[in-house]
Amino acid sequence: MTTAAFTPWILGLTGGIGSGKSAAAERFVELGVHLVDADQAARWVVEPGRPALASIVERFGAGVLQEDGQLDRAALRKLIFADPAQRQWLEALLHPLIGQEIFSYLAKAESPYAIYVSPLLVESGQIAKTQRVLVIDAPQELQIQRTLARDNTSPEQVQAILKAQAAREERLRHADDVVVNDRDLGWLHEQIDRLHHFYLTLRGGQP
């Protein structure tokens, strides 16, 4: 048996802020699927001692560091959401590094398919490295309600994040599968379980 027989296909999992993509991702993990989250990888590449963190400090100053030398993500977020040019600079620095971390990790998966979770799957161009796309969707009012209930953030900041992420229509245009997550967690789990059983029948992400 060659190792090529075990190469998993990659499912891109995305959705806007407050859509429930994290809850969907947790369910896939419970089902035994190998998964990496872009937010996790984004933390790996800016750990103290990594070149990306030095570049960020050089550009934005020591105010983006916590006392222990870790990146102060909240401070950085305020700077970049106020200035699209700074956000573009940061994305140009981090996206290639994050991509390297993610896809080297996913290549080691032992499940028949592996999942890459990213709110910026479409915008970052990483969608090109996936074989299938699942969008967790939710009405915008519900996205805002959930985010305000979960995060210590303002309605204005939620709106800024929604604007920075791909328009809902653009995300849905790239979707192979869509779950409209406007009910309870049990219902979401049922949808994920159903998709998981379907995905196990696929080769290379396609029927």
PDB file of C-alpha atoms in Angstrom:
ATOM      1  CA  MET A   1       0.000   0.000   0.000  1.00  0.00           C
ATOM      2  CA  THR A   2       1.543   3.323  -0.952  1.00  0.00           C
ATOM      3  CA  THR A   3       1.326   6.410   1.208  1.00  0.00           C
ATOM      4  CA  ALA A   4      -0.462   8.156  -1.674  1.00  0.00           C
ATOM      5  CA  ALA A   5      -3.480   5.970  -0.937  1.00  0.00           C
ATOM      6  CA  PHE A   6      -3.764   7.699   2.427  1.00  0.00           C
ATOM      7  CA  THR A   7      -3.501  11.282   1.181  1.00  0.00           C
ATOM      8  CA  PRO A   8      -6.640  12.957   2.511  1.00  0.00           C
ATOM      9  CA  TRP A   9      -8.655  15.376   0.436  1.00  0.00           C
ATOM     10  CA  ILE A  10      -9.186  18.788   2.011  1.00  0.00           C
ATOM     11  CA  LEU A  11     -12.520  20.341   2.907  1.00  0.00           C
ATOM     12  CA  GLY A  12     -12.538  24.108   3.367  1.00  0.00           C
ATOM     13  CA  LEU A  13     -14.925  25.134   6.149  1.00  0.00           C
ATOM     14  CA  THR A  14     -15.892  28.799   6.280  1.00  0.00           C
ATOM     15  CA  GLY A  15     -18.576  31.201   7.413  1.00  0.00           C
ATOM     16  CA  GLY A  16     -18.901  34.752   8.650  1.00  0.00           C
ATOM     17  CA  ILE A  17     -18.349  35.821  12.242  1.00  0.00           C
ATOM     18  CA  GLY A  18     -21.036  34.379  14.537  1.00  0.00           C
ATOM     19  CA  SER A  19     -22.236  31.887  11.919  1.00  0.00           C
ATOM     20  CA  GLY A  20     -21.377  28.867  14.061  1.00  0.00           C
ATOM     21  CA  LYS A  21     -18.405  27.556  12.075  1.00  0.00           C
ATOM     22  CA  SER A  22     -16.476  26.882  15.319  1.00  0.00           C
ATOM     23  CA  ALA A  23     -19.340  24.755  16.664  1.00  0.00           C
ATOM     24  CA  ALA A  24     -19.435  22.902  13.338  1.00  0.00           C
ATOM     25  CA  ALA A  25     -15.662  22.394  13.478  1.00  0.00           C
ATOM     26  CA  GLU A  26     -15.877  20.984  17.027  1.00  0.00           C
ATOM     27  CA  ARG A  27     -18.436  18.441  15.847  1.00  0.00           C
ATOM     28  CA  PHE A  28     -16.171  17.279  13.011  1.00  0.00           C
ATOM     29  CA  VAL A  29     -13.353  16.800  15.557  1.00  0.00           C
ATOM     30  CA  GLU A  30     -15.699  14.723  17.764  1.00  0.00           C
ATOM     31  CA  LEU A  31     -16.345  12.572  14.676  1.00  0.00           C
ATOM     32  CA  GLY A  32     -12.596  11.936  14.346  1.00  0.00           C
ATOM     33  CA  VAL A  33     -11.788  14.271  11.454  1.00  0.00           C
ATOM     34  CA  HIS A  34      -8.306  15.833  11.359  1.00  0.00           C
ATOM     35  CA  LEU A  35      -8.803  19.593  11.419  1.00  0.00           C
ATOM     36  CA  VAL A  36      -6.747  22.754  11.592  1.00  0.00           C
ATOM     37  CA  ASP A  37      -8.121  26.209  12.266  1.00  0.00           C
ATOM     38  CA  ALA A  38      -6.648  29.277  10.554  1.00  0.00           C
ATOM     39  CA  ASP A  39      -6.873  31.117  13.884  1.00  0.00           C
ATOM     40  CA  GLN A  40      -4.685  28.426  15.517  1.00  0.00           C
ATOM     41  CA  ALA A  41      -2.166  28.645  12.700  1.00  0.00           C
ATOM     42  CA  ALA A  42      -2.258  32.452  12.930  1.00  0.00           C
ATOM     43  CA  ARG A  43      -1.233  32.101  16.581  1.00  0.00           C
ATOM     44  CA  TRP A  44       1.580  29.672  15.743  1.00  0.00           C
ATOM     45  CA  VAL A  45       3.224  32.006  13.209  1.00  0.00           C
ATOM     46  CA  VAL A  46       3.322  34.994  15.604  1.00  0.00           C
ATOM     47  CA  GLU A  47       4.700  33.195  18.646  1.00  0.00           C
ATOM     48  CA  PRO A  48       7.678  34.919  20.336  1.00  0.00           C
ATOM     49  CA  GLY A  49      10.889  34.148  18.458  1.00  0.00           C
ATOM     50  CA  ARG A  50       9.156  33.697  15.095  1.00  0.00           C
ATOM     51  CA  PRO A  51      10.189  36.139  12.317  1.00  0.00           C
ATOM     52  CA  ALA A  52       6.602  37.306  11.683  1.00  0.00           C
ATOM     53  CA  LEU A  53       6.303  38.745  15.198  1.00  0.00           C
ATOM     54  CA  ALA A  54       9.537  40.713  14.779  1.00  0.00           C
ATOM     55  CA  SER A  55       8.217  42.184  11.499  1.00  0.00           C
ATOM     56  CA  ILE A  56       4.926  43.200  13.165  1.00  0.00           C
ATOM     57  CA  VAL A  57       6.725  44.932  16.056  1.00  0.00           C
ATOM     58  CA  GLU A  58       9.049  46.698  13.627  1.00  0.00           C
ATOM     59  CA  ARG A  59       6.039  48.125  11.776  1.00  0.00           C
ATOM     60  CA  PHE A  60       3.599  48.878  14.609  1.00  0.00           C
ATOM     61  CA  GLY A  61       5.886  49.367  17.618  1.00  0.00           C
ATOM     62  CA  ALA A  62       6.125  47.635  20.995  1.00  0.00           C
ATOM     63  CA  GLY A  63       2.548  48.685  21.829  1.00  0.00           C
ATOM     64  CA  VAL A  64       1.325  45.530  20.064  1.00  0.00           C
ATOM     65  CA  LEU A  65       3.127  43.319  22.606  1.00  0.00           C
ATOM     66  CA  GLN A  66       1.886  42.134  25.984  1.00  0.00           C
ATOM     67  CA  GLU A  67       4.237  42.299  28.969  1.00  0.00           C
ATOM     68  CA  ASP A  68       5.236  38.638  28.494  1.00  0.00           C
ATOM     69  CA  GLY A  69       6.310  39.280  24.874  1.00  0.00           C
ATOM     70  CA  GLN A  70       3.255  37.664  23.297  1.00  0.00           C
ATOM     71  CA  LEU A  71       1.349  39.509  20.582  1.00  0.00           C
ATOM     72  CA  ASP A  72      -1.475  41.672  21.949  1.00  0.00           C
ATOM     73  CA  ARG A  73      -4.060  40.669  19.364  1.00  0.00           C
ATOM     74  CA  ALA A  74      -6.691  43.147  20.588  1.00  0.00           C
ATOM     75  CA  ALA A  75      -4.280  46.088  20.252  1.00  0.00           C
ATOM     76  CA  LEU A  76      -3.241  44.978  16.770  1.00  0.00           C
ATOM     77  CA  ARG A  77      -6.862  44.433  15.715  1.00  0.00           C
ATOM     78  CA  LYS A  78      -7.739  48.044  16.641  1.00  0.00           C
ATOM     79  CA  LEU A  79      -4.865  49.349  14.515  1.00  0.00           C
ATOM     80  CA  ILE A  80      -5.613  47.304  11.417  1.00  0.00           C
ATOM     81  CA  PHE A  81      -9.402  47.613  11.344  1.00  0.00           C
ATOM     82  CA  ALA A  82      -9.012  51.392  11.461  1.00  0.00           C
ATOM     83  CA  ASP A  83      -6.674  51.325   8.449  1.00  0.00           C
ATOM     84  CA  PRO A  84      -7.274  49.042   5.421  1.00  0.00           C
ATOM     85  CA  ALA A  85      -3.694  49.582   4.134  1.00  0.00           C
ATOM     86  CA  GLN A  86      -2.247  48.266   7.406  1.00  0.00           C
ATOM     87  CA  ARG A  87      -4.598  45.271   7.312  1.00  0.00           C
ATOM     88  CA  GLN A  88      -3.471  44.485   3.750  1.00  0.00           C
ATOM     89  CA  TRP A  89       0.183  44.702   4.806  1.00  0.00           C
ATOM     90  CA  LEU A  90      -0.426  42.302   7.696  1.00  0.00           C
ATOM     91  CA  GLU A  91      -2.351  39.841   5.511  1.00  0.00           C
ATOM     92  CA  ALA A  92       0.424  39.887   2.879  1.00  0.00           C
ATOM     93  CA  LEU A  93       2.944  39.024   5.615  1.00  0.00           C
ATOM     94  CA  LEU A  94       0.931  36.359   7.424  1.00  0.00           C
ATOM     95  CA  HIS A  95      -1.208  34.530   4.829  1.00  0.00           C
ATOM     96  CA  PRO A  96       1.691  32.732   3.068  1.00  0.00           C
ATOM     97  CA  LEU A  97       3.218  31.706   6.426  1.00  0.00           C
ATOM     98  CA  ILE A  98      -0.120  30.539   7.784  1.00  0.00           C
ATOM     99  CA  GLY A  99      -0.727  28.576   4.580  1.00  0.00           C
ATOM    100  CA  GLN A 100       2.606  26.753   4.946  1.00  0.00           C
ATOM    101  CA  GLU A 101       1.803  25.783   8.559  1.00  0.00           C
ATOM    102  CA  ILE A 102      -1.717  24.648   7.705  1.00  0.00           C
ATOM    103  CA  PHE A 103      -1.052  22.512   4.681  1.00  0.00           C
ATOM    104  CA  SER A 104       2.023  20.789   6.132  1.00  0.00           C
ATOM    105  CA  TYR A 105      -0.173  19.876   9.123  1.00  0.00           C
ATOM    106  CA  LEU A 106      -3.132  18.711   7.019  1.00  0.00           C
ATOM    107  CA  ALA A 107      -0.877  16.521   4.874  1.00  0.00           C
ATOM    108  CA  LYS A 108      -0.228  14.389   7.992  1.00  0.00           C
ATOM    109  CA  ALA A 109      -3.924  13.633   8.497  1.00  0.00           C
ATOM    110  CA  GLU A 110      -4.928  10.024   9.005  1.00  0.00           C
ATOM    111  CA  SER A 111      -8.657  10.578   8.419  1.00  0.00           C
ATOM    112  CA  PRO A 112     -10.013  10.061   4.840  1.00  0.00           C
ATOM    113  CA  TYR A 113     -10.507  13.807   4.561  1.00  0.00           C
ATOM    114  CA  ALA A 114      -9.136  16.745   6.542  1.00  0.00           C
ATOM    115  CA  ILE A 115     -10.611  20.154   7.257  1.00  0.00           C
ATOM    116  CA  TYR A 116      -9.189  23.635   7.001  1.00  0.00           C
ATOM    117  CA  VAL A 117     -11.328  26.135   8.935  1.00  0.00           C
ATOM    118  CA  SER A 118     -11.007  29.790   7.965  1.00  0.00           C
ATOM    119  CA  PRO A 119     -13.299  32.826   8.031  1.00  0.00           C
ATOM    120  CA  LEU A 120     -11.139  34.231   5.198  1.00  0.00           C
ATOM    121  CA  LEU A 121     -10.987  31.103   3.041  1.00  0.00           C
ATOM    122  CA  VAL A 122     -12.144  32.971  -0.083  1.00  0.00           C
ATOM    123  CA  GLU A 123     -10.285  36.261   0.525  1.00  0.00           C
ATOM    124  CA  SER A 124      -6.942  34.657   1.395  1.00  0.00           C
ATOM    125  CA  GLY A 125      -6.835  32.565  -1.782  1.00  0.00           C
ATOM    126  CA  GLN A 126      -6.392  29.394   0.309  1.00  0.00           C
ATOM    127  CA  ILE A 127      -9.630  28.116  -1.233  1.00  0.00           C
ATOM    128  CA  ALA A 128      -7.463  27.037  -4.202  1.00  0.00           C
ATOM    129  CA  LYS A 129      -5.864  24.367  -1.992  1.00  0.00           C
ATOM    130  CA  THR A 130      -9.168  22.771  -0.998  1.00  0.00           C
ATOM    131  CA  GLN A 131     -11.129  20.173  -2.955  1.00  0.00           C
ATOM    132  CA  ARG A 132     -14.553  21.052  -1.556  1.00  0.00           C
ATOM    133  CA  VAL A 133     -16.081  23.977   0.369  1.00  0.00           C
ATOM    134  CA  LEU A 134     -18.654  23.880   3.179  1.00  0.00           C
ATOM    135  CA  VAL A 135     -20.186  27.230   4.186  1.00  0.00           C
ATOM    136  CA  ILE A 136     -21.905  27.630   7.549  1.00  0.00           C
ATOM    137  CA  ASP A 137     -24.344  30.448   6.906  1.00  0.00           C
ATOM    138  CA  ALA A 138     -26.591  32.505   9.177  1.00  0.00           C
ATOM    139  CA  PRO A 139     -28.777  35.590   8.785  1.00  0.00           C
ATOM    140  CA  GLN A 140     -26.726  38.723   9.501  1.00  0.00           C
ATOM    141  CA  GLU A 141     -28.910  39.826  12.451  1.00  0.00           C
ATOM    142  CA  LEU A 142     -28.230  36.460  14.088  1.00  0.00           C
ATOM    143  CA  GLN A 143     -24.487  36.734  13.382  1.00  0.00           C
ATOM    144  CA  ILE A 144     -24.388  40.102  15.170  1.00  0.00           C
ATOM    145  CA  GLN A 145     -26.464  38.859  18.146  1.00  0.00           C
ATOM    146  CA  ARG A 146     -24.245  35.803  18.631  1.00  0.00           C
ATOM    147  CA  THR A 147     -21.010  37.775  18.344  1.00  0.00           C
ATOM    148  CA  LEU A 148     -22.110  40.435  20.839  1.00  0.00           C
ATOM    149  CA  ALA A 149     -23.212  37.712  23.266  1.00  0.00           C
ATOM    150  CA  ARG A 150     -19.894  35.843  22.911  1.00  0.00           C
ATOM    151  CA  ASP A 151     -17.220  38.535  22.581  1.00  0.00           C
ATOM    152  CA  ASN A 152     -16.479  41.636  24.557  1.00  0.00           C
ATOM    153  CA  THR A 153     -16.851  43.848  21.527  1.00  0.00           C
ATOM    154  CA  SER A 154     -18.951  46.731  20.217  1.00  0.00           C
ATOM    155  CA  PRO A 155     -21.626  46.598  17.483  1.00  0.00           C
ATOM    156  CA  GLU A 156     -19.357  48.897  15.428  1.00  0.00           C
ATOM    157  CA  GLN A 157     -16.455  46.449  15.625  1.00  0.00           C
ATOM    158  CA  VAL A 158     -18.709  43.547  14.621  1.00  0.00           C
ATOM    159  CA  GLN A 159     -19.870  45.558  11.585  1.00  0.00           C
ATOM    160  CA  ALA A 160     -16.220  46.306  10.682  1.00  0.00           C
ATOM    161  CA  ILE A 161     -15.368  42.593  10.834  1.00  0.00           C
ATOM    162  CA  LEU A 162     -18.415  41.712   8.707  1.00  0.00           C
ATOM    163  CA  LYS A 163     -17.303  44.270   6.111  1.00  0.00           C
ATOM    164  CA  ALA A 164     -13.733  42.912   6.041  1.00  0.00           C
ATOM    165  CA  GLN A 165     -14.941  39.355   5.473  1.00  0.00           C
ATOM    166  CA  ALA A 166     -16.212  38.253   2.077  1.00  0.00           C
ATOM    167  CA  ALA A 167     -19.724  39.275   1.266  1.00  0.00           C
ATOM    168  CA  ARG A 168     -22.137  36.490   2.086  1.00  0.00           C
ATOM    169  CA  GLU A 169     -23.088  36.080  -1.589  1.00  0.00           C
ATOM    170  CA  GLU A 170     -19.432  35.659  -2.566  1.00  0.00           C
ATOM    171  CA  ARG A 171     -18.905  32.942   0.057  1.00  0.00           C
ATOM    172  CA  LEU A 172     -22.058  31.105  -1.019  1.00  0.00           C
ATOM    173  CA  ARG A 173     -21.005  31.302  -4.672  1.00  0.00           C
ATOM    174  CA  HIS A 174     -17.945  29.172  -3.845  1.00  0.00           C
ATOM    175  CA  ALA A 175     -19.844  26.657  -1.689  1.00  0.00           C
ATOM    176  CA  ASP A 176     -20.309  23.006  -2.593  1.00  0.00           C
ATOM    177  CA  ASP A 177     -22.362  22.505   0.580  1.00  0.00           C
ATOM    178  CA  VAL A 178     -24.263  25.009   2.756  1.00  0.00           C
ATOM    179  CA  VAL A 179     -25.702  24.637   6.261  1.00  0.00           C
ATOM    180  CA  VAL A 180     -27.972  27.508   7.345  1.00  0.00           C
ATOM    181  CA  ASN A 181     -27.299  27.520  11.074  1.00  0.00           C
ATOM    182  CA  ASP A 182     -30.356  29.345  12.407  1.00  0.00           C
ATOM    183  CA  ARG A 183     -31.572  26.696  14.863  1.00  0.00           C
ATOM    184  CA  ASP A 184     -30.114  25.023  17.967  1.00  0.00           C
ATOM    185  CA  LEU A 185     -26.840  23.160  18.482  1.00  0.00           C
ATOM    186  CA  GLY A 186     -28.460  19.708  18.314  1.00  0.00           C
ATOM    187  CA  TRP A 187     -29.828  20.503  14.868  1.00  0.00           C
ATOM    188  CA  LEU A 188     -26.409  21.750  13.705  1.00  0.00           C
ATOM    189  CA  HIS A 189     -24.804  18.502  14.928  1.00  0.00           C
ATOM    190  CA  GLU A 190     -27.345  16.475  12.923  1.00  0.00           C
ATOM    191  CA  GLN A 191     -26.431  18.383   9.749  1.00  0.00           C
ATOM    192  CA  ILE A 192     -22.695  17.889  10.340  1.00  0.00           C
ATOM    193  CA  ASP A 193     -23.165  14.168  11.050  1.00  0.00           C
ATOM    194  CA  ARG A 194     -25.102  13.795   7.801  1.00  0.00           C
ATOM    195  CA  LEU A 195     -22.412  15.618   5.804  1.00  0.00           C
ATOM    196  CA  HIS A 196     -19.644  13.611   7.471  1.00  0.00           C
ATOM    197  CA  HIS A 197     -21.189  10.318   6.337  1.00  0.00           C
ATOM    198  CA  PHE A 198     -21.530  11.749   2.833  1.00  0.00           C
ATOM    199  CA  TYR A 199     -17.909  12.992   2.822  1.00  0.00           C
ATOM    200  CA  LEU A 200     -16.661   9.519   3.766  1.00  0.00           C
ATOM    201  CA  THR A 201     -18.083   8.249   0.461  1.00  0.00           C
ATOM    202  CA  LEU A 202     -16.168  10.812  -1.634  1.00  0.00           C
ATOM    203  CA  ARG A 203     -12.826  10.429  -3.330  1.00  0.00           C
ATOM    204  CA  GLY A 204     -10.920  13.652  -3.762  1.00  0.00           C
ATOM    205  CA  GLY A 205     -13.861  15.659  -2.440  1.00  0.00           C
ATOM    206  CA  GLN A 206     -16.171  14.961  -5.392  1.00  0.00           C
ATOM    207  CA  PRO A 207     -18.856  12.285  -5.925  1.00  0.00           C
TER     208      PRO A 207
END
